[in-house]
Amino acid sequence: MKLDEVFLEVISPYVDTDEVEISDDVNISEELGLDSLDYVDIILQLEEKLDISLDDADITDLATVGELKAKIKEKIDGKEDLALAE
């Protein structure tokens, strides 16, 4: 499953996707209306589904969906690089 598909699967229960288009430039808290508890829950689900770990420092300053996806991709790529090095 692609990152975009996983992301939409995880975030859809929290956002009315009929009213809001979830594009990379959408602000997570302002336009999607997610509070901090929703955001943490989404992060935990993404970590589990993608088998990655995001530190608080990794996600604290992320404002948009695109920034979050880029950070997740960075973690996935880093994990793949580590596996290749072994």
mmCIF file of C-alpha atoms in Angstrom:
data_model
loop_
_atom_site.group_PDB
_atom_site.id
_atom_site.type_symbol
_atom_site.label_atom_id
_atom_site.label_comp_id
_atom_site.label_asym_id
_atom_site.label_seq_id
_atom_site.Cartn_x
_atom_site.Cartn_y
_atom_site.Cartn_z
ATOM 1 C CA MET A 1 0.000 0.000 0.000
ATOM 2 C CA LYS A 2 1.336 3.438 -0.914
ATOM 3 C CA LEU A 3 1.974 6.140 1.668
ATOM 4 C CA ASP A 4 -0.879 8.306 0.323
ATOM 5 C CA GLU A 5 -3.311 5.397 0.631
ATOM 6 C CA VAL A 6 -2.221 4.593 4.193
ATOM 7 C CA PHE A 7 -2.387 8.264 5.127
ATOM 8 C CA LEU A 8 -5.941 8.628 3.790
ATOM 9 C CA GLU A 9 -7.030 5.395 5.468
ATOM 10 C CA VAL A 10 -5.747 6.609 8.841
ATOM 11 C CA ILE A 11 -6.927 10.225 8.646
ATOM 12 C CA SER A 12 -10.365 9.659 7.072
ATOM 13 C CA PRO A 13 -12.184 8.799 10.331
ATOM 14 C CA TYR A 14 -11.098 12.169 11.755
ATOM 15 C CA VAL A 15 -11.895 14.384 8.767
ATOM 16 C CA ASP A 16 -14.970 14.806 6.591
ATOM 17 C CA THR A 17 -13.267 14.089 3.280
ATOM 18 C CA ASP A 18 -16.394 15.195 1.397
ATOM 19 C CA GLU A 19 -15.869 18.744 2.681
ATOM 20 C CA VAL A 20 -12.072 18.941 2.826
ATOM 21 C CA GLU A 21 -9.653 17.877 0.129
ATOM 22 C CA ILE A 22 -6.625 16.379 1.825
ATOM 23 C CA SER A 23 -3.790 17.744 -0.287
ATOM 24 C CA ASP A 24 -0.167 18.283 0.686
ATOM 25 C CA ASP A 25 -0.597 22.018 1.300
ATOM 26 C CA VAL A 26 -3.494 21.617 3.760
ATOM 27 C CA ASN A 27 -2.762 22.804 7.306
ATOM 28 C CA ILE A 28 -3.232 19.921 9.733
ATOM 29 C CA SER A 29 -4.707 21.795 12.671
ATOM 30 C CA GLU A 30 -6.431 24.748 10.993
ATOM 31 C CA GLU A 31 -7.943 23.289 7.831
ATOM 32 C CA LEU A 32 -8.451 19.701 8.968
ATOM 33 C CA GLY A 33 -9.626 20.746 12.413
ATOM 34 C CA LEU A 34 -7.561 18.138 14.220
ATOM 35 C CA ASP A 35 -6.853 18.715 17.882
ATOM 36 C CA SER A 36 -3.653 17.519 19.542
ATOM 37 C CA LEU A 37 -5.197 14.238 20.731
ATOM 38 C CA ASP A 38 -6.435 13.388 17.238
ATOM 39 C CA TYR A 39 -3.008 14.254 15.831
ATOM 40 C CA VAL A 40 -1.236 11.989 18.330
ATOM 41 C CA ASP A 41 -3.658 9.153 17.583
ATOM 42 C CA ILE A 42 -3.079 9.557 13.844
ATOM 43 C CA ILE A 43 0.692 9.553 14.350
ATOM 44 C CA LEU A 44 0.496 6.373 16.458
ATOM 45 C CA GLN A 45 -1.593 4.635 13.799
ATOM 46 C CA LEU A 46 0.791 5.700 11.030
ATOM 47 C CA GLU A 47 3.772 4.454 13.049
ATOM 48 C CA GLU A 48 2.094 1.090 13.538
ATOM 49 C CA LYS A 49 0.925 0.643 9.945
ATOM 50 C CA LEU A 50 4.229 1.771 8.432
ATOM 51 C CA ASP A 51 6.498 0.213 11.078
ATOM 52 C CA ILE A 52 8.340 3.455 11.778
ATOM 53 C CA SER A 53 8.999 5.589 14.831
ATOM 54 C CA LEU A 54 8.481 9.347 14.869
ATOM 55 C CA ASP A 55 9.999 11.295 17.747
ATOM 56 C CA ASP A 56 8.208 14.279 19.257
ATOM 57 C CA ALA A 57 10.932 16.464 17.754
ATOM 58 C CA ASP A 58 10.127 15.004 14.327
ATOM 59 C CA ILE A 59 6.471 16.033 14.385
ATOM 60 C CA THR A 60 6.237 19.103 16.617
ATOM 61 C CA ASP A 61 6.900 21.720 13.941
ATOM 62 C CA LEU A 62 5.068 20.066 11.055
ATOM 63 C CA ALA A 63 2.194 22.244 9.882
ATOM 64 C CA THR A 64 0.972 20.714 6.630
ATOM 65 C CA VAL A 65 0.004 17.286 5.370
ATOM 66 C CA GLY A 66 2.908 17.457 2.908
ATOM 67 C CA GLU A 67 5.421 18.165 5.671
ATOM 68 C CA LEU A 68 4.130 15.193 7.657
ATOM 69 C CA LYS A 69 4.281 12.908 4.615
ATOM 70 C CA ALA A 70 7.828 14.082 3.846
ATOM 71 C CA LYS A 71 8.936 13.292 7.408
ATOM 72 C CA ILE A 72 7.320 9.847 7.214
ATOM 73 C CA LYS A 73 8.986 9.171 3.846
ATOM 74 C CA GLU A 74 12.316 10.250 5.335
ATOM 75 C CA LYS A 75 11.858 7.692 8.139
ATOM 76 C CA ILE A 76 10.850 4.938 5.701
ATOM 77 C CA ASP A 77 13.824 5.686 3.435
ATOM 78 C CA GLY A 78 16.173 5.745 6.439
ATOM 79 C CA LYS A 79 14.860 2.383 7.570
ATOM 80 C CA GLU A 80 15.418 0.921 4.093
ATOM 81 C CA ASP A 81 18.959 2.339 4.003
ATOM 82 C CA LEU A 82 19.680 0.765 7.398
ATOM 83 C CA ALA A 83 18.357 -2.607 6.215
ATOM 84 C CA LEU A 84 20.561 -2.462 3.114
ATOM 85 C CA ALA A 85 23.625 -1.686 5.231
ATOM 86 C CA GLU A 86 23.141 -4.818 7.334
#
